[in-house]
Amino acid sequence: MKIERLVLFTIFIISTCGLVYELIAGALASYLLGDSITQFSLVIGIYLFAMGIGSYFSKFIINNLVNKFIEIELIIGLIGGLSAPILFLIFNYVEYFEFYLYFIVFIIGCLVGLEIPILMIILKDKFQFNTLVSNVFTFDYIGALLASIAFPLFFVPQFGLINTSLIFGLFNILVGIAMSFFLKEHVRNVLFLRLKGIIMFLVLVVTLYFSDNIIAFSEKSLYNENIIISKTTKYQRLVLTHERNDYKLYLNNNLQFSSFDEYRYHEAFVHPAISFANSIENILILGGGDGMAAREILKYKEVKKITLVDLDKEMTDIFKENPLLKRLNKNSLLNNKVNVINSDAFVWLDSNFEKYDIIFIDFPDPSNFSLGKLYSTTFYDKVKNHLSANGILTVQSTSPFFAPKSFWCINETIKHSFQNTNPYHVYLPSFGEWGFNMVNNSKKALILKRKIKGLRFYDYDWNSLTHFSKDMLSKEILINRLNNQNLVTTFNKEWSNY
């Protein structure tokens, strides 16, 4: 009974570790390469294919099965544990990063595919066949379930991708070492095998000890700037860099703003809508967790209430608490007029019934399906229910120069819900041409109703922002619906060229 419990626990641990390596590879590929759907699909496909290859070749392993099983556990632990640190370190130095990523995934998959068949052969004389098979696969699937839940909800937010891979590598090696004790009567050269396990274990422990240095070095080479803040939240990787007088925020390796020219973006994003709106007392911001848009809105005394809905609490907390970031957003998120709500805007809109004079939508670009849903007809239909009859909506809409099909797809999708849109664009040195879409819900002509002094960029010459040259237009215009998300595929394809 003791051996049976050990075996079931072993199966549980190794299945958990195996799935975690797969999830780490997919998440890391998505983080470094973008296009999360493609990367996860390729990683899963290659991993499962490799498991099949491993399972096939397990039948050729006949002698010294216990030794072979322990050695496989040790090797999986070493390669799987070091996979994330190695991939992070080489990303900026190799030409075909995808090859190395998929090769590591393939090797781990082959080794994982060997585990269960060899273990079942070892145990075939100790248990009835039907009991053996049912128990093995039951605990295999339970371990996979635990990994799929704990990975995004606990391990990545608490430890990050690099530390998570090292921790599970240690688990795998511990399983191998433990088996060398419990099955020692079946193990040849047991002392040598344990020594190898201890050395591999120490390699991962030392790497884990220096993991912060590895992360700092890899991100330094990736961004080529001094890193001030580096944090993995529940939803994204947040990095703030500093170079001379410029501060830059990156979310999942994508630049969100540069302090050098963010005022151009936020002034063009906020002030046109406010200058045309009949009323600006009650304003909603969806996204905008950095507080920059709120900073611009608070320049108007007429504003009485700003509701800001951003998914990531750790993001908004940093911009509430960090002295440097508070200086950039002028303490906007701590202003009494601003109510910060940390929720998924897609869900929150269904639970809120308030109407707003202006709605600003300032989400990251639609690089994956979780973001793409926030640019869909379904989402804009939800937004429509919250915009007052004479209200104005402004949507961040990516670059009409680098991604014209994506920009006009967003425009056409908004039109599906609001009929009329006013597309416009500005030049940002850090990004190039950047686009927005404004909806005037009253459908009356846009008339300047208010303006303030002291803006650094926007001079209220609205018409100068509405002209699009021929290289910013697109003949292929799709609508982004929730069930197909054309925009995500189009966006990733266009931006992959840059």
Coordinates of C-alpha atoms in Angstrom, one line a residue:
M1 CA 0.0 0.0 0.0
K2 CA 2.9 2.3 0.8
I3 CA 4.5 1.8 -2.6
E4 CA 1.1 2.2 -4.3
R5 CA 0.6 5.6 -2.6
L6 CA 4.1 6.6 -3.6
V7 CA 3.5 5.7 -7.2
L8 CA 0.2 7.6 -7.4
F9 CA 1.9 10.6 -5.8
T10 CA 4.8 10.3 -8.3
I11 CA 2.4 10.3 -11.2
F12 CA 0.6 13.3 -9.8
I13 CA 3.8 15.3 -9.5
I14 CA 5.3 14.4 -12.9
S15 CA 2.1 15.1 -14.7
T16 CA 1.8 18.5 -13.0
C17 CA 5.4 19.3 -13.9
G18 CA 5.0 18.2 -17.5
L19 CA 2.0 20.4 -18.1
V20 CA 3.7 23.4 -16.4
Y21 CA 6.7 23.2 -18.8
E22 CA 4.2 23.3 -21.7
L23 CA 2.4 26.3 -20.2
I24 CA 5.7 28.1 -19.5
A25 CA 6.8 27.7 -23.1
G26 CA 3.5 28.9 -24.5
A27 CA 3.4 31.9 -22.1
L28 CA 7.0 32.8 -22.8
A29 CA 6.5 32.5 -26.5
S30 CA 3.5 34.8 -26.3
Y31 CA 5.4 37.3 -24.1
L32 CA 8.5 37.5 -26.3
L33 CA 7.0 36.9 -29.8
G34 CA 3.4 38.1 -29.4
D35 CA 0.5 36.5 -31.3
S36 CA -0.5 34.4 -28.3
I37 CA -3.0 32.2 -30.1
T38 CA -0.5 31.1 -32.7
Q39 CA 2.3 30.5 -30.2
F40 CA 0.2 28.5 -27.8
S41 CA -1.3 26.5 -30.6
L42 CA 2.2 25.6 -32.0
V43 CA 3.6 24.9 -28.5
I44 CA 0.7 22.6 -27.6
G45 CA 0.8 20.8 -31.0
I46 CA 4.6 20.3 -30.9
Y47 CA 4.5 19.2 -27.3
L48 CA 1.7 16.6 -27.8
F49 CA 3.4 15.3 -31.0
A50 CA 6.6 14.9 -29.1
M51 CA 4.8 13.1 -26.3
G52 CA 3.5 10.7 -28.9
I53 CA 7.1 10.2 -30.3
G54 CA 8.3 9.5 -26.7
S55 CA 5.6 7.0 -26.0
Y56 CA 6.4 5.2 -29.2
F57 CA 10.0 4.8 -28.4
S58 CA 9.4 3.7 -24.9
K59 CA 8.8 0.2 -26.1
F60 CA 12.5 -0.1 -27.1
I61 CA 13.6 0.6 -23.5
I62 CA 13.8 -2.9 -22.1
N63 CA 16.6 -3.2 -19.6
N64 CA 17.2 -1.3 -16.3
L65 CA 13.8 0.3 -16.5
V66 CA 14.0 1.8 -13.0
N67 CA 17.4 3.4 -13.7
K68 CA 16.0 4.7 -17.0
F69 CA 12.9 6.1 -15.4
I70 CA 15.0 7.9 -12.7
E71 CA 17.4 9.3 -15.3
I72 CA 14.5 10.6 -17.4
E73 CA 13.1 12.4 -14.4
L74 CA 16.5 14.0 -13.7
I75 CA 16.9 15.1 -17.3
I76 CA 13.4 16.4 -17.5
G77 CA 13.9 18.4 -14.3
L78 CA 17.2 19.9 -15.6
I79 CA 16.0 20.8 -19.1
G80 CA 12.5 21.8 -18.0
G81 CA 13.8 23.8 -15.1
L82 CA 16.4 25.7 -17.2
S83 CA 14.1 26.1 -20.2
A84 CA 12.7 29.6 -19.2
P85 CA 16.1 31.1 -18.1
I86 CA 17.9 29.8 -21.2
L87 CA 15.2 31.1 -23.6
F88 CA 15.1 34.5 -21.9
L89 CA 18.9 34.8 -22.1
I90 CA 19.2 33.8 -25.7
F91 CA 16.2 35.7 -27.1
N92 CA 18.2 38.8 -28.0
Y93 CA 21.3 37.0 -29.3
V94 CA 20.0 34.3 -31.7
E95 CA 18.6 34.8 -35.2
Y96 CA 16.0 32.0 -35.2
F97 CA 14.7 32.1 -31.7
E98 CA 11.6 30.1 -32.6
F99 CA 13.7 27.1 -33.6
Y100 CA 15.3 27.0 -30.2
L101 CA 12.0 27.4 -28.4
Y102 CA 10.2 24.7 -30.4
F103 CA 13.3 22.4 -30.1
I104 CA 13.3 22.6 -26.3
V105 CA 9.5 22.0 -26.3
F106 CA 10.0 19.0 -28.5
I107 CA 12.8 17.5 -26.3
I108 CA 10.8 18.0 -23.1
G109 CA 7.7 16.5 -24.8
C110 CA 9.6 13.4 -25.9
L111 CA 11.0 12.8 -22.4
V112 CA 7.5 13.4 -20.8
G113 CA 6.1 10.9 -23.3
L114 CA 8.5 8.3 -22.0
E115 CA 7.6 8.7 -18.3
I116 CA 4.1 7.0 -18.0
P117 CA 4.7 4.0 -20.3
I118 CA 8.0 3.1 -18.6
L119 CA 6.4 3.5 -15.1
M120 CA 3.5 1.3 -16.2
I121 CA 5.9 -1.4 -17.4
I122 CA 7.8 -1.2 -14.1
L123 CA 4.5 -1.7 -12.2
K124 CA 2.8 -4.2 -14.4
D125 CA 3.6 -7.1 -12.1
K126 CA 2.7 -5.3 -8.9
F127 CA -0.9 -4.3 -9.8
Q128 CA -3.9 -5.7 -11.8
F129 CA -3.9 -4.2 -15.3
N130 CA -7.2 -2.4 -15.1
T131 CA -6.4 -1.0 -11.6
L132 CA -3.0 0.2 -12.8
V133 CA -4.3 1.9 -15.9
S134 CA -7.2 3.6 -14.2
N135 CA -5.1 4.9 -11.3
V136 CA -2.3 6.1 -13.5
F137 CA -4.5 8.1 -15.8
T138 CA -6.7 9.4 -13.0
F139 CA -3.8 10.9 -11.1
D140 CA -2.2 12.0 -14.4
Y141 CA -5.3 14.1 -15.3
I142 CA -5.7 15.4 -11.7
G143 CA -2.1 16.6 -11.8
A144 CA -2.8 18.3 -15.2
L145 CA -5.8 20.0 -13.8
L146 CA -3.9 21.3 -10.7
A147 CA -1.2 22.7 -13.0
S148 CA -3.6 24.4 -15.3
I149 CA -5.3 26.2 -12.3
A150 CA -2.2 26.9 -10.1
F151 CA 0.0 28.1 -13.0
P152 CA -1.9 31.3 -13.9
L153 CA -3.5 32.0 -10.5
F154 CA -0.6 31.4 -8.2
F155 CA 2.8 30.5 -9.6
V156 CA 3.2 33.1 -12.4
P157 CA 1.9 36.1 -10.3
Q158 CA 4.0 35.0 -7.2
F159 CA 7.2 33.7 -8.8
G160 CA 7.3 34.7 -12.5
L161 CA 8.0 32.4 -15.5
I162 CA 11.7 31.8 -14.7
N163 CA 11.3 30.9 -11.1
T164 CA 8.3 28.8 -11.8
S165 CA 10.2 26.7 -14.3
L166 CA 13.1 26.2 -11.9
I167 CA 10.8 25.3 -9.0
F168 CA 9.0 22.6 -11.0
G169 CA 12.4 21.4 -12.3
L170 CA 13.4 20.8 -8.7
F171 CA 10.2 18.9 -8.1
N172 CA 11.0 16.6 -11.0
I173 CA 14.6 16.0 -9.8
L174 CA 13.3 15.3 -6.3
V175 CA 11.0 12.6 -7.7
G176 CA 13.9 11.0 -9.3
I177 CA 16.1 11.1 -6.2
A178 CA 13.2 9.8 -4.0
M179 CA 12.6 6.9 -6.4
S180 CA 16.2 5.9 -6.1
F181 CA 15.6 5.4 -2.3
F182 CA 12.2 3.7 -2.5
L183 CA 13.1 1.4 -5.3
K184 CA 16.8 1.0 -4.4
E185 CA 16.7 -2.8 -4.7
H186 CA 15.9 -2.4 -8.4
V187 CA 18.5 0.3 -9.1
R188 CA 22.0 -0.3 -10.4
N189 CA 24.8 2.1 -9.4
V190 CA 22.5 3.8 -7.0
L191 CA 25.1 6.0 -5.4
F192 CA 26.2 7.4 -8.8
L193 CA 22.6 8.0 -9.8
R194 CA 21.9 9.9 -6.6
L195 CA 25.1 11.9 -7.1
K196 CA 23.9 13.0 -10.6
G197 CA 20.5 13.9 -9.1
I198 CA 22.1 16.0 -6.3
I199 CA 24.4 17.8 -8.8
M200 CA 21.4 18.6 -11.1
F201 CA 19.4 19.7 -8.0
L202 CA 22.2 22.1 -6.9
V203 CA 22.5 23.5 -10.5
L204 CA 18.8 24.5 -10.3
V205 CA 19.1 25.8 -6.8
V206 CA 22.1 28.0 -7.7
T207 CA 20.2 29.2 -10.8
L208 CA 17.1 29.9 -8.7
Y209 CA 19.3 31.9 -6.3
F210 CA 20.6 34.1 -9.1
S211 CA 17.3 34.2 -11.0
D212 CA 16.8 37.9 -10.2
N213 CA 20.2 38.6 -11.8
I214 CA 19.2 36.5 -14.9
I215 CA 15.9 38.4 -15.2
A216 CA 17.7 41.7 -14.8
F217 CA 20.3 40.8 -17.4
S218 CA 17.9 39.4 -20.0
E219 CA 15.5 42.4 -19.7
K220 CA 18.4 44.8 -19.8
S221 CA 19.5 43.2 -23.1
L222 CA 16.0 43.1 -24.3
Y223 CA 15.1 46.8 -23.6
N224 CA 18.7 48.2 -23.7
E225 CA 17.6 50.6 -21.0
N226 CA 17.9 50.9 -17.2
I227 CA 15.1 49.0 -15.6
I228 CA 13.4 50.7 -12.6
I229 CA 10.4 48.4 -12.1
S230 CA 10.1 44.9 -13.3
K231 CA 6.9 43.1 -12.1
T232 CA 4.8 40.2 -13.1
T233 CA 1.1 40.8 -12.2
K234 CA -1.7 38.4 -12.5
Y235 CA -2.4 39.6 -16.0
Q236 CA 0.8 40.9 -17.5
R237 CA 4.5 41.6 -17.3
L238 CA 5.1 45.2 -16.4
V239 CA 8.5 46.9 -17.0
L240 CA 9.4 50.5 -16.5
T241 CA 12.7 51.7 -17.9
H242 CA 14.7 54.9 -17.6
E243 CA 17.2 56.3 -20.2
R244 CA 18.4 59.9 -19.7
N245 CA 15.3 61.9 -19.2
D246 CA 12.9 59.4 -20.7
Y247 CA 10.8 56.8 -18.9
K248 CA 9.1 54.1 -20.8
L249 CA 6.4 51.6 -19.7
Y250 CA 6.3 48.2 -21.4
L251 CA 3.4 45.7 -20.9
N252 CA 4.3 42.2 -22.1
N253 CA 7.2 43.6 -24.1
N254 CA 5.0 46.2 -25.9
L255 CA 5.8 49.8 -25.4
Q256 CA 2.8 51.6 -23.8
F257 CA 4.2 55.1 -23.4
S258 CA 7.3 57.2 -23.4
S259 CA 7.4 60.2 -21.0
F260 CA 9.3 62.0 -23.8
D261 CA 6.2 62.3 -25.9
E262 CA 3.2 60.8 -24.1
Y263 CA 1.7 64.2 -23.7
R264 CA 1.1 64.3 -27.5
Y265 CA -0.8 61.0 -27.3
H266 CA -2.9 61.9 -24.2
E267 CA -3.7 65.5 -25.3
A268 CA -4.8 64.3 -28.7
F269 CA -6.8 61.5 -27.1
V270 CA -8.6 63.5 -24.5
H271 CA -9.0 67.2 -25.4
P272 CA -10.8 66.9 -28.8
A273 CA -13.7 65.0 -27.2
I274 CA -13.9 67.4 -24.3
S275 CA -13.8 70.5 -26.5
F276 CA -16.8 69.3 -28.5
A277 CA -18.9 67.7 -25.7
N278 CA -22.1 69.3 -24.5
S279 CA -21.4 68.2 -20.9
I280 CA -18.2 66.9 -19.3
E281 CA -19.5 66.4 -15.7
N282 CA -19.5 62.6 -15.7
I283 CA -16.7 60.7 -17.6
L284 CA -15.8 57.1 -18.0
I285 CA -12.3 55.8 -18.8
L286 CA -12.0 52.1 -19.8
G287 CA -8.4 51.1 -19.5
G288 CA -6.0 54.0 -18.9
G289 CA -4.6 52.4 -15.7
D290 CA -1.5 54.7 -15.8
G291 CA -3.7 57.7 -14.9
M292 CA -2.4 59.9 -17.8
A293 CA -5.8 60.3 -19.5
A294 CA -7.3 61.1 -16.1
R295 CA -4.6 63.7 -15.6
E296 CA -5.7 65.5 -18.8
I297 CA -9.4 65.3 -18.0
L298 CA -8.8 66.8 -14.5
K299 CA -7.5 70.0 -16.1
Y300 CA -11.2 71.0 -16.6
K301 CA -13.0 72.4 -13.6
E302 CA -16.4 71.3 -15.0
V303 CA -15.5 67.7 -14.5
K304 CA -17.3 66.3 -11.4
K305 CA -16.7 62.6 -11.6
I306 CA -14.3 60.3 -13.4
T307 CA -14.8 56.5 -13.3
L308 CA -11.8 54.5 -14.4
V309 CA -12.1 50.8 -15.0
D310 CA -8.9 48.9 -15.4
L311 CA -8.5 45.1 -15.0
D312 CA -5.1 45.0 -13.3
K313 CA -5.1 46.2 -9.7
E314 CA -1.3 45.9 -9.4
M315 CA -1.0 48.3 -12.4
T316 CA -3.2 51.0 -10.9
D317 CA -1.6 50.6 -7.5
I318 CA 1.8 51.2 -8.8
F319 CA 0.6 54.4 -10.5
K320 CA -1.0 55.4 -7.2
E321 CA 2.0 54.7 -5.0
N322 CA 5.2 55.1 -6.9
P323 CA 6.6 58.7 -6.5
L324 CA 8.0 58.8 -10.0
L325 CA 4.8 57.6 -11.7
K326 CA 2.6 59.8 -9.4
R327 CA 4.6 62.7 -10.7
L328 CA 4.0 61.7 -14.3
N329 CA 0.2 61.4 -13.8
K330 CA 0.0 64.4 -11.4
N331 CA -1.5 62.2 -8.7
S332 CA -4.6 61.8 -10.8
L333 CA -5.5 58.3 -9.5
L334 CA -5.6 59.7 -5.9
N335 CA -7.8 62.7 -6.9
N336 CA -11.2 62.7 -5.0
K337 CA -13.0 63.0 -8.4
V338 CA -11.5 59.7 -9.6
N339 CA -13.0 56.4 -8.7
V340 CA -10.7 53.5 -9.7
I341 CA -12.5 50.1 -10.3
N342 CA -10.4 47.0 -10.9
S343 CA -12.6 44.9 -13.1
D344 CA -12.9 43.4 -16.6
A345 CA -14.5 46.2 -18.6
F346 CA -16.3 43.6 -20.7
V347 CA -18.1 42.2 -17.6
W348 CA -18.3 45.4 -15.7
L349 CA -20.4 47.2 -18.4
D350 CA -23.2 44.6 -17.8
S351 CA -23.3 45.3 -14.1
N352 CA -23.4 49.0 -14.3
F353 CA -26.3 51.1 -15.6
E354 CA -24.9 54.6 -15.5
K355 CA -24.8 57.0 -18.5
Y356 CA -21.7 59.0 -19.2
D357 CA -21.1 62.3 -21.0
I358 CA -17.8 61.1 -22.5
I359 CA -16.3 57.6 -22.7
F360 CA -12.6 57.2 -23.3
I361 CA -11.4 53.7 -24.3
D362 CA -7.7 53.3 -23.8
F363 CA -6.9 49.6 -24.0
P364 CA -3.6 48.1 -25.2
D365 CA -3.6 47.1 -28.9
P366 CA -5.6 44.0 -29.9
S367 CA -2.6 41.5 -30.0
N368 CA -4.5 38.6 -28.5
F369 CA -8.1 37.4 -28.1
S370 CA -8.5 38.6 -24.5
L371 CA -7.8 42.1 -25.8
G372 CA -9.5 41.6 -29.2
K373 CA -12.9 41.1 -27.5
L374 CA -12.6 44.7 -26.3
Y375 CA -12.6 45.9 -29.9
S376 CA -15.6 43.8 -31.0
T377 CA -19.1 44.6 -32.1
T378 CA -20.4 43.0 -28.9
F379 CA -18.2 45.2 -26.7
Y380 CA -19.2 48.4 -28.6
D381 CA -22.8 47.5 -28.3
K382 CA -22.3 47.4 -24.5
V383 CA -20.5 50.7 -24.6
K384 CA -23.4 52.3 -26.5
N385 CA -25.8 51.6 -23.6
H386 CA -23.7 53.8 -21.4
L387 CA -23.1 56.8 -23.6
S388 CA -25.6 59.7 -23.1
A389 CA -27.7 60.8 -26.0
N390 CA -25.4 63.8 -26.7
G391 CA -22.2 62.0 -25.5
I392 CA -18.9 61.5 -27.2
L393 CA -16.8 58.3 -27.4
T394 CA -13.1 58.2 -28.2
V395 CA -11.2 54.9 -28.9
Q396 CA -7.5 54.3 -29.1
S397 CA -7.2 52.5 -32.5
T398 CA -3.5 51.6 -33.2
S399 CA -1.4 53.0 -36.0
P400 CA -3.1 53.8 -39.4
F401 CA 0.4 53.8 -41.0
F402 CA 1.9 50.5 -39.6
A403 CA -1.4 48.7 -39.4
P404 CA -3.9 50.4 -41.7
K405 CA -6.2 47.3 -42.1
S406 CA -6.4 47.0 -38.3
F407 CA -7.1 50.7 -37.9
W408 CA -9.9 50.8 -40.4
C409 CA -11.3 47.4 -39.0
I410 CA -11.7 49.2 -35.7
N411 CA -13.3 52.1 -37.4
E412 CA -15.8 49.8 -39.3
T413 CA -16.5 47.8 -36.1
I414 CA -17.4 51.0 -34.2
K415 CA -19.6 52.1 -37.1
H416 CA -21.6 48.9 -36.7
S417 CA -22.8 50.1 -33.3
F418 CA -22.7 53.9 -33.7
Q419 CA -23.1 54.5 -37.4
N420 CA -20.9 57.5 -37.6
T421 CA -17.2 57.9 -36.6
N422 CA -14.6 60.6 -36.9
P423 CA -11.2 59.0 -37.4
Y424 CA -8.1 61.0 -36.7
H425 CA -4.4 60.6 -36.1
V426 CA -1.3 62.3 -34.6
Y427 CA 2.4 61.8 -34.9
L428 CA 4.3 60.4 -31.9
P429 CA 8.1 60.2 -32.2
S430 CA 8.1 57.0 -30.1
F431 CA 5.4 55.3 -32.1
G432 CA 5.0 57.0 -35.4
E433 CA 1.5 57.9 -36.7
W434 CA -1.1 56.9 -34.2
G435 CA -4.8 56.7 -34.7
F436 CA -8.1 57.3 -32.8
N437 CA -11.8 57.1 -33.5
M438 CA -14.3 59.6 -32.2
V439 CA -18.0 59.1 -32.1
N440 CA -20.4 62.0 -31.7
N441 CA -23.6 60.4 -30.4
S442 CA -25.8 63.4 -31.1
K443 CA -24.9 63.2 -34.8
K444 CA -24.8 67.0 -35.0
A445 CA -21.8 68.9 -36.4
L446 CA -18.8 69.1 -34.1
I447 CA -18.7 72.6 -32.6
L448 CA -15.9 73.9 -30.3
K449 CA -17.5 74.5 -26.9
R450 CA -14.5 74.9 -24.6
K451 CA -10.7 75.1 -24.6
I452 CA -8.0 75.6 -22.0
K453 CA -4.6 77.2 -22.1
G454 CA -1.3 75.5 -21.3
L455 CA -1.4 72.4 -23.6
R456 CA 1.9 71.4 -25.0
F457 CA 0.7 69.9 -28.3
Y458 CA -3.0 70.1 -29.1
D459 CA -3.9 73.5 -30.5
Y460 CA -7.6 72.8 -31.2
D461 CA -7.0 72.6 -34.9
W462 CA -9.2 69.5 -35.2
N463 CA -9.3 69.4 -39.0
S464 CA -5.6 69.1 -39.3
L465 CA -5.8 65.7 -37.6
T466 CA -8.5 64.2 -39.8
H467 CA -6.6 64.0 -43.1
F468 CA -5.3 60.6 -44.0
S469 CA -2.7 60.2 -46.8
K470 CA -3.1 57.3 -49.2
D471 CA -0.6 55.1 -47.4
M472 CA -2.8 55.1 -44.3
L473 CA -5.9 53.9 -46.1
S474 CA -7.0 50.3 -46.7
K475 CA -9.3 48.7 -49.2
E476 CA -9.7 45.5 -47.2
I477 CA -12.0 46.5 -44.3
L478 CA -13.3 43.8 -42.0
I479 CA -15.6 43.9 -39.0
N480 CA -14.3 42.4 -35.7
R481 CA -17.0 40.2 -34.3
L482 CA -16.6 38.3 -31.0
N483 CA -17.0 34.9 -32.7
N484 CA -14.2 35.4 -35.3
Q485 CA -11.9 38.2 -34.0
N486 CA -10.6 39.1 -37.4
L487 CA -8.8 42.0 -35.9
V488 CA -6.4 40.0 -33.8
T489 CA -5.1 38.0 -36.8
T490 CA -4.9 41.1 -39.0
F491 CA -3.2 43.1 -36.3
N492 CA -0.5 40.5 -35.6
K493 CA 0.1 40.0 -39.3
E494 CA 0.6 43.7 -39.9
W495 CA 2.8 44.4 -36.9
S496 CA 5.0 41.3 -37.5
N497 CA 6.7 43.3 -40.3
Y498 CA 8.1 45.7 -37.7

